[in-house]
C-alpha cells in the first residue's frame, strides 16, 4: 500500500504553486477549526434543551422536532452551493459571510419570544453553517502544504468537528442547568465575534477558481432544492413514517430534482459541480464512506443522550458529563490516524476504524434498563467514537487531497454534505427502527413529547436495535472501503 505522504505528493507541486502559503498556517487552522466546532456543536447542543424549550415557548411535539430539523435541512440543502461559492468568490469572503449569518441568527434564536422565531433562526443558522463549513476545510487544506503536515491539519479539523458533535450534550446540559436553554444559542455570539475578529486578522484570501465567476444558477437552484427537499422528506419520516404518501412524494421529489441537476450539469459549460470529480475513486468512495459513518455517529449522540436522561435518570448536566470520555476518544482517534496512515495506508486505517466502531456499537446494543455507567456508557462509547475518529480522518484526507485546485471548495462542501446528509438519514432511519422495536404507540417515529417522562424503560429495546443496525452499517462501510477505495489515489482531472 502506498503511504499517505507518497499519495499526497501527487498534488504537492500543484497545490503549492496554485495557492500562496500563509506565514502563520496554524493560526489559520485554529480559526477554521473554531468555526467548524461551532457549526457541528449546533447540530447536537439543543438536544438536552428540548424539554425546557417546550415548556418556555409552548411548542408542540411537531414544533419541537422542527427546532432540530430546520437547522439540518438548511445545512444540508445549501452545503454544495456554499462550497462552490468559496471557489468562485473567495474562501475568506464566504467564511466571513457564513459566520456573520450564523452569529446573527444565534442572537435571534436566543431571545426568541415564540417558537416560530426560534425555528426561523435555526434555519438561518443552518444557512450560515452551510456557507461556513466548506470554507473551513478549504482554508485548512490551502494553508498547509501537501504531505504529512496537511494530513495532520485535516486530522485536527476532523477531531475538532467530531468534538463539537460530542460536546453538544455536555455544553447543552451545563448551560441549561446553570443558566437557561437560551444560552445554548447565545453562547455562539461571543465565540462567533472572536472568530470573526481572528478571521479578519489572520485569514488571507486565496485564489478563486479559474475563469469566469459566473455561478451556475440553474444548477444551484436544482441541487439546493433537491438536497433541501430530500432532507425535509427524511426528517418528516420521524413524524409520519416512511410509508406515508406525503413522505414518499417528498423523497421522490428530492431525488427527481437531483436527477435533473445531474442532467443539467452534464450539459453546462461552467457547471456548479463538474461531474468529472466523481470519476476519481478517492473522491467518490471516500464520500460514500463518510455518508455511512456519519449515519451512525449522529444517531449515537442522540440516542446516548436521551438514554442517559430518560432511562437512567441523569440530569442534563450529568448526561453531558457522561459523554465527555467519548468526546475525548473521538479526538484521540482523529489525531492518531495521521500517525498510522504513513505506515498502514489511508484505506487500512479507515477500514480498521470502521470495524472498531462497529464493535463499539455492538457492545452498546447490550444496554439495559438498569445499565451502569461503565458498562453501558463509558466502555462502548469510547470504543465507538475512537473507531469513528480513526475512520473519518483518512477518508477526508483522501477526498480533499485529490481534488483539482479549482474544485477544493466544492469537494470540501461535498465531504460536509455527505456527513450531514448521512447524519440526517441515519438519525431518521434509526429513529424509525427504534420506534418499531418499542411500544406500538411510537411506531411512526420519535415522540419528543415523551422526553423527560419518569418511566421510559420501554425505549430500551428500540435503542438496542438501533445500535445493532449501526454496527451493521459500519461493517458494510468497511467492506465497501476495501472494495472501492484505491490503494493509490490519483488526483481528479
Coordinates of C-alpha atoms in Angstrom, one line a residue:
X1 CA 0.0 0.0 0.0
X2 CA 1.3 3.4 -0.9
X3 CA 1.8 5.6 2.2
X4 CA 0.0 8.9 2.6
X5 CA 3.0 11.1 2.1
X6 CA 3.6 9.4 -1.2
X7 CA 0.0 9.7 -2.1
X8 CA -0.2 13.4 -1.2
X9 CA 2.9 14.1 -3.3
X10 CA 0.8 13.8 -6.4
X11 CA -0.8 17.1 -5.6
X12 CA 2.0 18.7 -3.7
X13 CA 3.6 20.7 -6.5
X14 CA 0.2 21.8 -7.9
X15 CA -1.2 22.8 -4.6
X16 CA 1.9 24.8 -3.6
X17 CA 2.1 26.6 -6.9
X18 CA -1.6 27.4 -7.1
X19 CA -2.1 28.7 -3.5
X20 CA 0.2 31.1 -1.6
X21 CA 1.1 29.7 1.8
X22 CA 0.3 31.9 4.8
X23 CA 3.3 32.6 7.1
X24 CA 1.1 31.6 10.0
X25 CA -0.6 28.4 8.8
X26 CA -1.6 27.1 12.2
X27 CA -3.4 30.3 13.1
X28 CA -5.5 29.8 10.0
X29 CA -6.1 26.2 11.1
X30 CA -7.1 27.3 14.6
X31 CA -9.5 29.9 13.2
X32 CA -11.1 27.5 10.8
X33 CA -11.4 24.7 13.4
X34 CA -13.0 27.1 15.9
X35 CA -15.7 27.9 13.3
X36 CA -16.2 24.2 12.4
X37 CA -16.6 23.4 16.1
X38 CA -19.5 25.9 16.3
X39 CA -21.2 24.5 13.2
X40 CA -21.1 20.9 14.4
X41 CA -21.9 21.8 18.0
X42 CA -25.2 23.3 17.0
X43 CA -26.3 20.1 15.4
X44 CA -26.5 18.4 18.8
X45 CA -26.3 21.1 21.5
X46 CA -30.1 21.7 21.6
X47 CA -30.9 18.0 22.3
X48 CA -30.8 18.4 26.1
X49 CA -32.6 21.8 25.9
X50 CA -35.7 20.5 24.1
X51 CA -37.8 19.9 27.3
X52 CA -37.0 23.5 28.5
X53 CA -37.8 25.0 25.1
X54 CA -41.1 23.1 25.0
X55 CA -42.1 24.4 28.5
X56 CA -41.0 28.0 27.9
X57 CA -42.3 28.6 24.4
X58 CA -45.3 26.2 24.4
X59 CA -44.0 24.2 21.5
X60 CA -45.9 21.2 20.2
X61 CA -44.1 17.9 19.6
X62 CA -44.1 18.7 15.9
X63 CA -42.7 22.2 16.5
X64 CA -40.1 20.8 18.8
X65 CA -38.9 18.4 16.1
X66 CA -38.5 21.4 13.8
X67 CA -36.1 23.1 16.1
X68 CA -33.8 20.3 15.1
X69 CA -34.9 19.8 11.6
X70 CA -34.8 23.4 10.4
X71 CA -31.1 23.6 11.1
X72 CA -30.2 20.3 9.4
X73 CA -32.4 20.9 6.3
X74 CA -30.8 24.3 5.6
X75 CA -27.4 23.0 6.5
X76 CA -27.6 20.0 4.1
X77 CA -29.5 21.9 1.3
X78 CA -27.1 24.8 0.9
X79 CA -23.8 23.0 1.5
X80 CA -22.7 22.3 -2.1
X81 CA -23.7 25.8 -3.0
X82 CA -21.6 27.2 -0.2
X83 CA -18.6 25.1 -1.2
X84 CA -18.8 26.3 -4.9
X85 CA -19.3 29.9 -3.7
X86 CA -16.0 29.7 -1.8
X87 CA -14.2 28.5 -5.0
X88 CA -15.7 31.3 -7.1
X89 CA -15.9 34.3 -4.7
X90 CA -13.1 33.6 -2.2
X91 CA -13.0 31.3 0.8
X92 CA -12.3 34.2 3.2
X93 CA -15.3 36.2 1.9
X94 CA -17.7 33.3 2.2
X95 CA -16.2 32.3 5.6
X96 CA -17.0 35.8 6.9
X97 CA -20.5 35.9 5.4
X98 CA -21.4 32.5 6.8
X99 CA -20.1 33.2 10.2
X100 CA -21.8 36.6 10.3
X101 CA -25.2 35.0 9.4
X102 CA -24.6 32.2 11.9
X103 CA -23.8 34.6 14.7
X104 CA -26.7 37.0 14.0
X105 CA -29.2 34.1 13.8
X106 CA -27.9 32.9 17.2
X107 CA -28.9 36.2 18.7
X108 CA -32.4 36.0 17.3
X109 CA -32.9 32.4 18.4
X110 CA -31.6 33.1 21.9
X111 CA -34.1 35.9 22.5
X112 CA -37.0 34.3 20.6
X113 CA -40.3 35.2 22.2
X114 CA -42.2 32.5 20.3
X115 CA -41.5 29.1 18.8
X116 CA -41.7 30.4 15.2
X117 CA -38.9 32.9 15.8
X118 CA -36.7 30.1 17.2
X119 CA -37.4 27.8 14.2
X120 CA -36.7 30.6 11.7
X121 CA -33.5 31.5 13.5
X122 CA -32.4 27.8 13.4
X123 CA -33.0 27.7 9.6
X124 CA -30.8 30.9 9.1
X125 CA -28.2 29.3 11.4
X126 CA -28.2 26.3 9.1
X127 CA -27.8 28.5 6.0
X128 CA -24.8 30.3 7.7
X129 CA -23.3 26.9 8.6
X130 CA -23.7 25.7 5.0
X131 CA -21.7 28.7 3.8
X132 CA -19.2 28.5 6.6
X133 CA -18.4 24.8 6.9
X134 CA -17.0 24.1 3.4
X135 CA -14.8 27.2 3.7
X136 CA -13.3 25.9 6.9
X137 CA -11.9 22.7 5.3
X138 CA -10.8 24.6 2.2
X139 CA -8.9 27.1 4.4
X140 CA -7.2 24.3 6.2
X141 CA -6.0 22.5 3.1
X142 CA -5.0 25.8 1.5
X143 CA -2.9 27.0 4.4
X144 CA -0.8 23.9 5.0
X145 CA 1.5 22.3 2.3
X146 CA 0.5 18.9 1.0
X147 CA 2.0 15.9 2.7
X148 CA 2.2 14.9 6.3
X149 CA 1.6 18.4 7.7
X150 CA -1.7 18.7 5.7
X151 CA -2.8 15.3 6.9
X152 CA -2.2 16.4 10.5
X153 CA -4.1 19.6 9.9
X154 CA -7.1 17.6 8.4
X155 CA -6.9 15.3 11.4
X156 CA -7.2 18.4 13.7
X157 CA -10.1 19.7 11.7
X158 CA -11.8 16.3 11.9
X159 CA -11.1 16.0 15.6
X160 CA -12.5 19.4 16.4
X161 CA -15.6 18.9 14.3
X162 CA -16.2 15.5 15.9
X163 CA -15.6 17.1 19.3
X164 CA -18.3 19.7 18.5
X165 CA -20.9 17.0 18.0
X166 CA -19.6 15.1 21.0
X167 CA -19.6 18.1 23.3
X168 CA -23.1 19.1 22.4
X169 CA -24.7 17.1 25.2
X170 CA -22.3 18.3 27.9
X171 CA -22.3 22.0 26.8
X172 CA -26.1 22.0 26.4
X173 CA -26.6 20.3 29.8
X174 CA -24.2 22.7 31.6
X175 CA -25.9 25.8 30.1
X176 CA -29.5 24.6 30.7
X177 CA -28.8 23.6 34.3
X178 CA -26.8 26.7 35.2
X179 CA -28.4 29.4 33.1
X180 CA -31.3 28.6 30.7
X181 CA -32.0 27.0 27.4
X182 CA -31.5 30.3 25.6
X183 CA -27.8 30.1 26.3
X184 CA -27.3 27.1 24.1
X185 CA -27.8 29.7 21.3
X186 CA -26.5 32.8 22.9
X187 CA -23.1 31.2 23.7
X188 CA -22.4 31.3 20.0
X189 CA -22.4 35.1 20.0
X190 CA -19.2 35.9 21.9
X191 CA -17.4 33.0 20.3
X192 CA -18.6 34.0 16.9
X193 CA -17.4 37.6 17.4
X194 CA -14.0 36.4 18.5
X195 CA -13.6 34.0 15.5
X196 CA -14.7 36.9 13.2
X197 CA -12.0 39.1 14.6
X198 CA -9.4 36.3 14.2
X199 CA -10.6 35.7 10.6
X200 CA -10.2 39.4 9.7
X201 CA -6.7 39.4 11.2
X202 CA -5.2 36.1 10.1
X203 CA -7.0 34.8 7.0
X204 CA -5.7 35.7 3.6
X205 CA -7.9 35.4 0.5
X206 CA -6.6 32.6 -1.7
X207 CA -7.0 32.5 -5.5
X208 CA -10.5 31.9 -6.7
X209 CA -11.4 29.4 -9.4
X210 CA -10.0 29.9 -12.9
X211 CA -12.1 31.6 -15.5
X212 CA -15.4 33.4 -15.0
X213 CA -17.0 33.9 -11.6
X214 CA -20.4 33.2 -13.1
X215 CA -22.4 31.0 -10.8
X216 CA -24.4 28.2 -12.5
X217 CA -27.8 29.5 -11.3
X218 CA -29.9 26.6 -12.7
X219 CA -27.6 24.1 -11.1
X220 CA -27.5 26.0 -7.8
X221 CA -31.4 26.1 -7.7
X222 CA -31.7 22.4 -8.6
X223 CA -29.1 21.0 -6.2
X224 CA -30.2 23.2 -3.3
X225 CA -33.9 22.4 -3.9
X226 CA -33.1 18.7 -4.3
X227 CA -31.0 18.4 -1.2
X228 CA -33.4 20.5 0.9
X229 CA -36.4 18.6 -0.3
X230 CA -34.7 15.3 0.3
X231 CA -33.6 16.4 3.8
X232 CA -37.1 17.6 4.5
X233 CA -38.5 14.2 3.5
X234 CA -36.0 12.4 5.7
X235 CA -36.8 14.4 8.8
X236 CA -40.6 14.0 8.1
X237 CA -40.2 10.3 8.5
X238 CA -39.9 10.8 12.2
X239 CA -43.4 12.3 12.3
X240 CA -45.2 10.4 9.6
X241 CA -43.2 7.3 8.9
X242 CA -41.5 6.0 5.8
X243 CA -44.7 4.7 4.1
X244 CA -46.8 7.8 4.4
X245 CA -47.7 9.1 0.9
X246 CA -46.7 12.6 1.6
X247 CA -43.3 11.4 2.8
X248 CA -42.8 9.2 -0.3
X249 CA -43.7 12.1 -2.6
X250 CA -41.3 14.4 -0.9
X251 CA -38.5 11.9 -1.0
X252 CA -39.2 11.2 -4.7
X253 CA -39.4 14.9 -5.5
X254 CA -36.0 15.4 -4.0
X255 CA -34.5 12.6 -6.0
X256 CA -36.1 13.8 -9.2
X257 CA -34.6 17.3 -8.6
X258 CA -31.2 15.8 -8.1
X259 CA -31.5 13.7 -11.2
X260 CA -32.4 16.8 -13.2
X261 CA -29.4 18.6 -11.6
X262 CA -27.1 15.9 -12.9
X263 CA -28.6 16.0 -16.4
X264 CA -28.2 19.9 -16.4
X265 CA -24.6 19.7 -15.1
X266 CA -23.6 17.3 -17.8
X267 CA -24.6 19.9 -20.5
X268 CA -23.4 23.1 -18.8
X269 CA -20.2 24.8 -19.9
X270 CA -19.4 26.1 -16.4
X271 CA -21.2 23.7 -14.1
X272 CA -21.7 24.2 -10.3
X273 CA -20.5 20.6 -9.9
X274 CA -18.1 19.3 -12.6
X275 CA -19.2 15.7 -12.8
X276 CA -15.7 14.6 -13.6
X277 CA -14.8 14.8 -9.9
X278 CA -16.8 11.6 -9.4
X279 CA -14.5 9.7 -11.9
X280 CA -11.9 9.8 -9.2
X281 CA -12.3 6.7 -6.9
X282 CA -10.8 8.5 -4.0
X283 CA -13.4 11.3 -4.1
X284 CA -16.4 9.1 -4.8
X285 CA -15.6 6.2 -2.5
X286 CA -14.5 8.4 0.4
X287 CA -17.7 10.4 0.2
X288 CA -19.9 7.4 0.2
X289 CA -18.0 6.0 3.2
X290 CA -18.2 9.3 5.1
X291 CA -22.0 9.3 4.5
X292 CA -22.2 5.8 6.0
X293 CA -20.0 6.6 9.0
X294 CA -22.0 9.9 9.6
X295 CA -25.3 7.9 9.6
X296 CA -24.0 6.0 12.6
X297 CA -22.2 8.8 14.6
X298 CA -25.0 11.4 14.6
X299 CA -27.5 8.8 15.8
X300 CA -25.1 7.7 18.5
X301 CA -25.0 11.1 20.2
X302 CA -28.8 11.5 20.1
X303 CA -29.6 8.0 21.4
X304 CA -27.0 8.1 24.2
X305 CA -28.2 11.5 25.4
X306 CA -31.8 10.5 25.6
X307 CA -31.0 7.1 27.1
X308 CA -28.9 8.6 29.9
X309 CA -31.7 11.1 30.7
X310 CA -34.9 9.1 30.0
X311 CA -33.9 5.6 31.1
X312 CA -31.0 6.1 33.6
X313 CA -32.5 9.3 35.1
X314 CA -29.5 11.5 34.6
X315 CA -29.9 15.3 34.7
X316 CA -28.9 17.2 31.6
X317 CA -25.5 18.1 33.0
X318 CA -24.9 14.5 34.2
X319 CA -25.8 13.2 30.8
X320 CA -23.3 15.7 29.2
X321 CA -20.5 14.7 31.6
X322 CA -21.2 11.1 31.0
X323 CA -20.3 11.5 27.3
X324 CA -17.1 13.5 27.9
X325 CA -14.9 10.4 27.7
X326 CA -16.5 9.5 24.3
X327 CA -15.8 13.1 23.2
X328 CA -12.1 12.7 24.1
X329 CA -11.8 9.3 22.4
X330 CA -13.1 10.7 19.1
X331 CA -10.4 13.4 19.3
X332 CA -7.8 10.9 20.1
X333 CA -8.8 8.7 17.2
X334 CA -8.8 11.6 14.8
X335 CA -5.3 12.7 16.0
X336 CA -3.9 9.1 16.0
X337 CA -5.0 8.4 12.4
X338 CA -2.4 10.7 10.7
X339 CA 0.4 8.9 12.7
X340 CA -0.8 5.5 11.5
X341 CA -1.5 6.4 7.8
X342 CA 2.1 6.6 6.6
X343 CA 2.8 3.1 7.9
X344 CA -0.5 1.4 7.2
X345 CA -2.0 3.4 4.4
X346 CA -5.2 5.5 4.5
X347 CA -7.5 2.8 3.3
X348 CA -6.4 0.3 6.0
X349 CA -6.7 2.9 8.8
X350 CA -10.2 3.8 7.6
X351 CA -11.3 0.1 7.5
X352 CA -9.8 -0.6 10.9
X353 CA -11.5 2.4 12.4
X354 CA -14.9 1.4 10.9
X355 CA -14.6 -2.1 12.3
X356 CA -13.6 -0.8 15.8
X357 CA -16.6 1.5 15.7
X358 CA -18.8 -1.5 14.7
X359 CA -17.5 -3.4 17.7
X360 CA -18.4 -0.5 20.0
X361 CA -21.9 -0.2 18.5
X362 CA -22.4 -4.0 19.0
X363 CA -21.3 -3.6 22.6
X364 CA -23.6 -0.6 23.1
X365 CA -26.6 -2.7 21.8
X366 CA -26.4 -4.7 25.1
X367 CA -27.7 -1.7 27.1
X368 CA -30.3 -2.4 29.7
X369 CA -32.9 -0.6 31.8
X370 CA -30.6 -0.7 34.8
X371 CA -27.3 -0.2 32.9
X372 CA -24.2 1.0 34.6
X373 CA -22.1 4.0 33.6
X374 CA -19.0 1.8 33.0
X375 CA -20.8 -1.0 31.0
X376 CA -23.4 0.9 29.0
X377 CA -22.0 4.4 28.5
X378 CA -18.2 4.7 29.1
X379 CA -16.9 1.5 27.7
X380 CA -18.9 1.2 24.4
X381 CA -18.9 5.0 23.9
X382 CA -15.1 5.2 24.0
X383 CA -14.8 2.2 21.5
X384 CA -17.5 3.6 19.2
X385 CA -16.0 7.1 18.9
X386 CA -12.4 6.0 18.8
X387 CA -13.2 3.9 15.8
X388 CA -15.1 6.7 14.0
X389 CA -12.3 9.1 14.7
X390 CA -9.8 6.8 13.2
X391 CA -12.0 6.2 10.1
X392 CA -13.0 9.8 9.3
X393 CA -9.6 11.5 9.1
X394 CA -8.2 9.3 6.3
X395 CA -11.4 9.5 4.3
X396 CA -11.5 13.3 4.5
X397 CA -7.8 13.4 3.5
X398 CA -8.3 11.1 0.5
X399 CA -11.3 13.1 -0.7
X400 CA -9.7 16.6 -0.4
X401 CA -6.1 15.8 -1.3
X402 CA -7.0 14.6 -4.8
X403 CA -9.3 17.4 -6.0
X404 CA -8.2 19.8 -8.7
X405 CA -7.1 23.2 -7.4
X406 CA -10.2 24.9 -8.6
X407 CA -12.5 22.4 -7.1
X408 CA -11.2 22.4 -3.5
X409 CA -14.2 24.2 -2.0
X410 CA -16.6 22.1 -4.0
X411 CA -15.1 18.8 -2.7
X412 CA -14.9 20.3 0.8
X413 CA -18.6 21.0 0.5
X414 CA -19.3 17.5 -0.8
X415 CA -17.4 16.0 2.2
X416 CA -19.6 18.0 4.6
X417 CA -22.8 17.3 2.6
X418 CA -22.0 13.6 2.8
X419 CA -21.5 13.7 6.5
X420 CA -24.6 15.9 7.2
X421 CA -26.9 14.0 4.9
X422 CA -25.6 10.8 6.3
X423 CA -26.4 12.0 9.8
X424 CA -29.9 13.2 8.9
X425 CA -30.7 10.0 7.0
X426 CA -29.2 7.8 9.7
X427 CA -31.0 9.5 12.6
X428 CA -34.3 9.2 10.7
X429 CA -33.8 5.6 9.8
X430 CA -32.5 4.6 13.3
X431 CA -35.4 6.5 15.0
X432 CA -37.8 4.5 12.9
X433 CA -36.0 1.3 13.7
X434 CA -36.1 2.2 17.4
X435 CA -39.7 3.1 17.4
X436 CA -40.7 -0.1 15.6
X437 CA -38.9 -2.1 18.3
X438 CA -40.6 -0.1 21.2
X439 CA -44.2 0.4 22.1
X440 CA -46.7 0.4 19.2
X441 CA -47.7 3.9 20.1
X442 CA -44.3 5.1 18.8
X443 CA -44.2 3.0 15.6
X444 CA -44.4 6.2 13.4
X445 CA -41.3 7.8 14.9
X446 CA -39.8 9.7 17.8
X447 CA -42.3 11.4 20.0
X448 CA -40.4 14.4 21.6
X449 CA -43.3 15.0 24.0
X450 CA -42.1 11.9 26.0
X451 CA -38.6 13.4 26.6
X452 CA -38.2 13.7 30.4
X453 CA -41.0 11.4 31.4
X454 CA -40.4 9.3 34.6
X455 CA -40.6 5.9 33.1
X456 CA -39.2 5.4 29.6
X457 CA -37.9 1.9 30.0
X458 CA -40.0 0.8 27.0
X459 CA -37.4 2.7 24.8
X460 CA -34.5 0.3 25.7
X461 CA -35.3 -2.5 23.1
X462 CA -35.6 0.1 20.4
X463 CA -32.3 1.8 21.3
X464 CA -30.6 -1.6 21.4
X465 CA -31.9 -2.4 17.9
X466 CA -30.8 1.0 16.6
X467 CA -27.2 0.3 17.8
X468 CA -27.2 -3.1 16.2
X469 CA -28.3 -1.6 12.9
X470 CA -25.5 1.0 13.2
X471 CA -22.9 -1.8 13.8
X472 CA -24.1 -3.5 10.6
X473 CA -23.8 -0.2 8.7
X474 CA -20.2 0.2 9.7
X475 CA -19.4 -3.4 8.8
X476 CA -20.9 -2.7 5.3
X477 CA -18.9 0.5 5.1
X478 CA -15.6 -1.3 5.9
X479 CA -16.4 -3.9 3.1
X480 CA -17.1 -1.0 0.7
X481 CA -13.8 0.7 1.6
X482 CA -11.8 -2.4 0.9
X483 CA -13.5 -3.0 -2.4
X484 CA -13.7 0.6 -3.7
X485 CA -11.1 2.9 -2.1
X486 CA -8.0 2.8 -4.3
X487 CA -4.6 1.7 -3.0
X488 CA -3.1 4.7 -4.8
X489 CA -5.5 7.5 -5.5
X490 CA -5.0 9.8 -8.4
X491 CA -5.9 13.4 -8.5
X492 CA -9.2 14.4 -10.1
X493 CA -8.6 16.0 -13.5

